[in-house]
Each structure stands twice: as C-alpha cells, then as structure tokens.
Amino acid sequence: MDTFSAAVMLFLIMDPLGNLPIFASILRHIEPKKRRRVLIRELLFALVIMMLFLFAGEAILNFLNLRTESVSIAGGIILFLIAIRMIFPQPGGVVGLAAGEEPFIVPMAIPLMAGPSVLAALILLAHTDNERMFDWTIALVSAWGVSAVILLFYKVFTKVLGEKGLTAVERLMGMVLVMISVQMFLDGVANYISHTGL
C-alpha cells in the first residue's frame, strides 16, 4: 500500500462526514466561545493517541505474538462491520453526555475520531512494513488534517450538504470501505495459505 492509499483508507475509517452530526450535537450544548477550543483539543488528543498506536503497534503485536495474516484478517472483519454500520446506520444516539457537559477525550477523541478500527488499521500498517514509518506518519497526519478541517467547519458542511447529503456521502464512503475491508481479508487469507502451504 502506498502513502496516498493509506491516507485515503484512514480518512474513510475516521469518517469525519459521518461524525459531523454527532460532533454538532455535542458542541451545540457548549458555550459558543468554548466550542472551537474544545474541538481543537479533542482533535489533538485523537492525533496523539493514533500516533502512539502507530509507533507502538509492532511492540503490541510482538507482545501478543500475533502474525501479520491474523491482523489483516481481523482488521478486514472490523472494517467490514464499521462499513456496514455506515451504509445501514442504526437508530439512536451514540453518546451519553448530559446537556452542557464538556467532553474530555471521550467520546469525541475516542471512539469517534480514533476508534478501534482506526487503531487496528494503524497497527496493521506498522506491522506490515515498519521501515516505512515516515510514510505512514504522513498518511496519518494527512488523513487527520483533512478530517480536522471538515470537523472544524462542521457548520458550513452541514448547511451545504444538508442532512440527506451527509447521509449519502457517508453511505458512499461505507461502500468504498467495504471493498477495502474485503481486500484486506483476502490478502490475509492468501498470505496465510502461501505461508502454511495449504
């Protein structure tokens, strides 16, 4: 996977357009003067957490004695489930903050921005080719940067796209993510078969 493909994959998993309505509902109950400061703080928290998983991913896999194939297959399954939820969203809220309560790390940084699927993808990238950490860092920062811009201007995107537009974009991203997840799963199975000689 090249740097651009990795950045696109991470961006799709972060799903900033899908998170727009959730972020807007959380920020709506915070004082207008504090909204941008809170949002920037949570975005920076998410970046730090994702960086930690990117650079500690290899150590985590070695500690758990996991093979690349198992991580690729598991990552593909996780991404597939996330993509299905994007295409067929479940009713009901995803956060439990009281009105006026200021979020701190949870739920905006984790799991909305740096969710399990993003962290799993970062571990997979680091384990697949740990000599290209600079490329993966660029991919992560690029995906995070574009996502951050979208979320910082959430009011503009919400007005331009509208609720139906946001739903359509999220489902389109979900379809792309389904294809990426299936490819990850197939690559893991193919590598396992070739290594075990089945």
Coordinates of C-alpha atoms in Angstrom, one line a residue:
M1 CA 0.0 0.0 0.0
D2 CA 1.4 3.4 -0.9
T3 CA 1.2 6.5 1.2
F4 CA -1.8 8.0 -0.6
S5 CA -3.8 4.8 -0.4
A6 CA -3.1 4.5 3.3
A7 CA -4.2 8.1 3.8
V8 CA -7.4 7.6 1.9
M9 CA -8.1 4.4 3.9
L10 CA -7.5 6.1 7.2
F11 CA -9.7 9.1 6.2
L12 CA -12.5 6.8 5.2
I13 CA -12.3 4.9 8.5
M14 CA -12.2 8.2 10.5
D15 CA -15.4 9.1 8.7
P16 CA -15.5 12.9 9.5
L17 CA -18.6 13.5 7.4
G18 CA -20.4 10.7 9.2
N19 CA -19.3 12.2 12.5
L20 CA -20.4 15.7 11.6
P21 CA -24.0 15.4 13.1
I22 CA -22.7 13.8 16.3
F23 CA -20.0 16.5 16.8
A24 CA -22.6 19.2 16.1
S25 CA -25.0 17.8 18.6
I26 CA -22.2 17.6 21.3
L27 CA -20.9 21.1 20.6
R28 CA -24.4 22.6 20.5
H29 CA -24.7 22.3 24.3
I30 CA -21.3 24.0 24.9
E31 CA -20.9 27.8 25.2
P32 CA -20.2 29.3 21.7
K33 CA -16.8 30.8 22.9
K34 CA -15.6 27.4 24.1
R35 CA -16.7 25.3 21.1
R36 CA -13.6 25.8 18.8
R37 CA -11.2 25.4 21.7
V38 CA -12.9 22.1 22.8
L39 CA -13.0 20.8 19.3
I40 CA -9.3 21.5 18.6
R41 CA -8.3 20.0 22.0
E42 CA -10.2 16.8 21.2
L43 CA -8.7 16.6 17.7
L44 CA -5.2 16.9 19.1
F45 CA -5.9 14.2 21.7
A46 CA -7.1 11.9 18.9
L47 CA -3.9 12.6 16.9
V48 CA -1.6 11.8 19.9
I49 CA -3.5 8.6 20.6
M50 CA -3.3 7.5 17.0
M51 CA 0.4 8.3 16.8
L52 CA 1.0 6.2 19.9
F53 CA -0.7 3.2 18.3
L54 CA 1.1 3.7 15.0
F55 CA 4.6 3.6 16.7
A56 CA 3.8 1.1 19.4
G57 CA 1.9 -1.2 17.1
E58 CA 4.8 -3.5 16.4
A59 CA 5.6 -3.9 20.1
I60 CA 1.9 -4.7 20.8
L61 CA 1.9 -7.4 18.1
N62 CA 5.2 -8.9 19.4
F63 CA 3.9 -8.9 22.9
L64 CA 0.7 -10.7 21.9
N65 CA 2.6 -13.0 19.5
L66 CA 0.3 -12.2 16.5
R67 CA 1.1 -12.8 12.9
T68 CA 0.5 -10.3 10.1
E69 CA -2.1 -12.6 8.5
S70 CA -4.3 -12.7 11.6
V71 CA -4.1 -8.9 12.0
S72 CA -5.0 -8.4 8.3
I73 CA -8.0 -10.8 8.5
A74 CA -9.2 -9.3 11.9
G75 CA -8.7 -5.7 10.5
G76 CA -10.7 -6.6 7.4
I77 CA -13.6 -8.0 9.5
I78 CA -13.6 -4.9 11.8
L79 CA -13.6 -2.5 8.8
F80 CA -16.4 -4.5 7.2
L81 CA -18.6 -4.2 10.3
I82 CA -17.8 -0.5 10.5
A83 CA -18.7 -0.1 6.8
I84 CA -22.0 -1.9 7.2
R85 CA -22.9 0.4 10.0
M86 CA -22.1 3.4 7.8
I87 CA -24.3 2.0 5.0
F88 CA -27.1 0.9 7.3
P89 CA -26.9 3.3 10.2
Q90 CA -28.5 2.2 13.5
P91 CA -31.2 4.4 15.1
G92 CA -30.5 6.0 18.5
G93 CA -27.7 8.2 19.8
V94 CA -24.1 7.1 20.2
V95 CA -23.1 9.5 23.1
G96 CA -24.3 9.8 26.6
L97 CA -23.3 13.3 27.6
A98 CA -25.6 15.4 29.7
A99 CA -26.6 18.8 28.3
G100 CA -23.9 21.3 28.9
E101 CA -21.3 18.7 29.8
E102 CA -17.9 19.4 28.2
P103 CA -16.4 16.3 26.5
F104 CA -12.9 15.3 27.5
I105 CA -11.2 12.6 25.3
V106 CA -14.4 10.5 25.4
P107 CA -16.5 10.5 23.2
M108 CA -15.0 12.9 20.6
A109 CA -11.4 11.9 20.6
I110 CA -12.2 8.2 21.4
P111 CA -14.1 6.5 19.9
L112 CA -15.5 9.0 17.3
M113 CA -12.2 10.1 15.8
A114 CA -9.7 7.5 17.0
G115 CA -11.9 4.5 17.0
P116 CA -11.0 0.8 17.3
S117 CA -11.0 0.4 13.5
V118 CA -8.5 3.3 13.0
L119 CA -6.2 2.0 15.7
A120 CA -6.4 -1.6 14.3
A121 CA -5.5 -0.2 10.8
L122 CA -2.5 1.7 12.2
I123 CA -1.2 -1.4 14.0
L124 CA -1.6 -3.3 10.7
L125 CA 0.3 -0.6 8.7
A126 CA 3.1 -0.6 11.3
H127 CA 3.4 -4.4 11.3
T128 CA 3.2 -4.8 7.6
D129 CA 6.2 -2.6 6.8
N130 CA 7.9 -1.0 9.8
E131 CA 10.6 0.5 7.6
R132 CA 8.1 3.0 6.1
M133 CA 7.0 4.6 9.4
F134 CA 7.7 8.1 7.9
D135 CA 5.2 7.3 5.0
W136 CA 2.6 6.0 7.5
T137 CA 3.1 9.1 9.6
I138 CA 2.5 11.3 6.6
A139 CA -0.6 9.3 5.7
L140 CA -2.0 9.6 9.3
V141 CA -1.3 13.3 9.6
S142 CA -2.8 13.9 6.1
A143 CA -6.0 12.0 6.9
W144 CA -6.3 13.6 10.3
G145 CA -5.7 17.1 8.8
V146 CA -8.4 16.7 6.2
S147 CA -10.8 15.3 8.8
A148 CA -9.9 18.1 11.3
V149 CA -10.7 20.8 8.6
I150 CA -14.0 19.2 7.9
L151 CA -15.0 19.0 11.6
L152 CA -13.7 22.5 12.3
F153 CA -16.0 23.8 9.6
Y154 CA -18.9 21.5 10.6
K155 CA -21.5 24.3 10.3
V156 CA -20.5 25.0 6.7
F157 CA -20.6 21.4 5.6
T158 CA -23.9 20.8 7.4
K159 CA -25.5 23.7 5.6
V160 CA -24.0 22.9 2.2
L161 CA -24.7 19.2 2.2
G162 CA -27.8 19.0 4.4
E163 CA -28.9 16.0 6.4
K164 CA -29.7 13.9 3.3
G165 CA -26.4 14.9 1.6
L166 CA -24.4 13.9 4.7
T167 CA -26.2 10.5 4.8
A168 CA -25.5 9.9 1.1
V169 CA -21.8 10.8 1.4
E170 CA -21.4 8.5 4.5
R171 CA -23.0 5.6 2.7
L172 CA -20.8 6.1 -0.3
M173 CA -17.8 6.1 1.9
G174 CA -19.2 2.9 3.5
M175 CA -19.3 1.2 0.1
V176 CA -15.7 2.1 -0.6
L177 CA -14.7 0.9 2.9
V178 CA -16.4 -2.4 2.3
M179 CA -14.2 -3.0 -0.8
I180 CA -11.1 -2.1 1.2
S181 CA -12.0 -4.4 4.1
V182 CA -12.7 -7.3 1.7
Q183 CA -9.3 -6.8 0.1
M184 CA -7.6 -6.8 3.5
F185 CA -9.4 -10.0 4.4
L186 CA -8.5 -11.7 1.1
D187 CA -4.9 -10.6 1.4
G188 CA -4.6 -12.1 4.9
V189 CA -6.1 -15.4 3.8
A190 CA -3.9 -15.5 0.7
N191 CA -0.8 -14.8 2.8
Y192 CA -1.8 -17.4 5.3
I193 CA -2.3 -20.1 2.6
S194 CA 1.0 -19.3 0.9
H195 CA 3.0 -19.4 4.2
T196 CA 1.4 -22.6 5.5
G197 CA 1.4 -24.4 2.2
L198 CA -2.2 -25.4 2.3

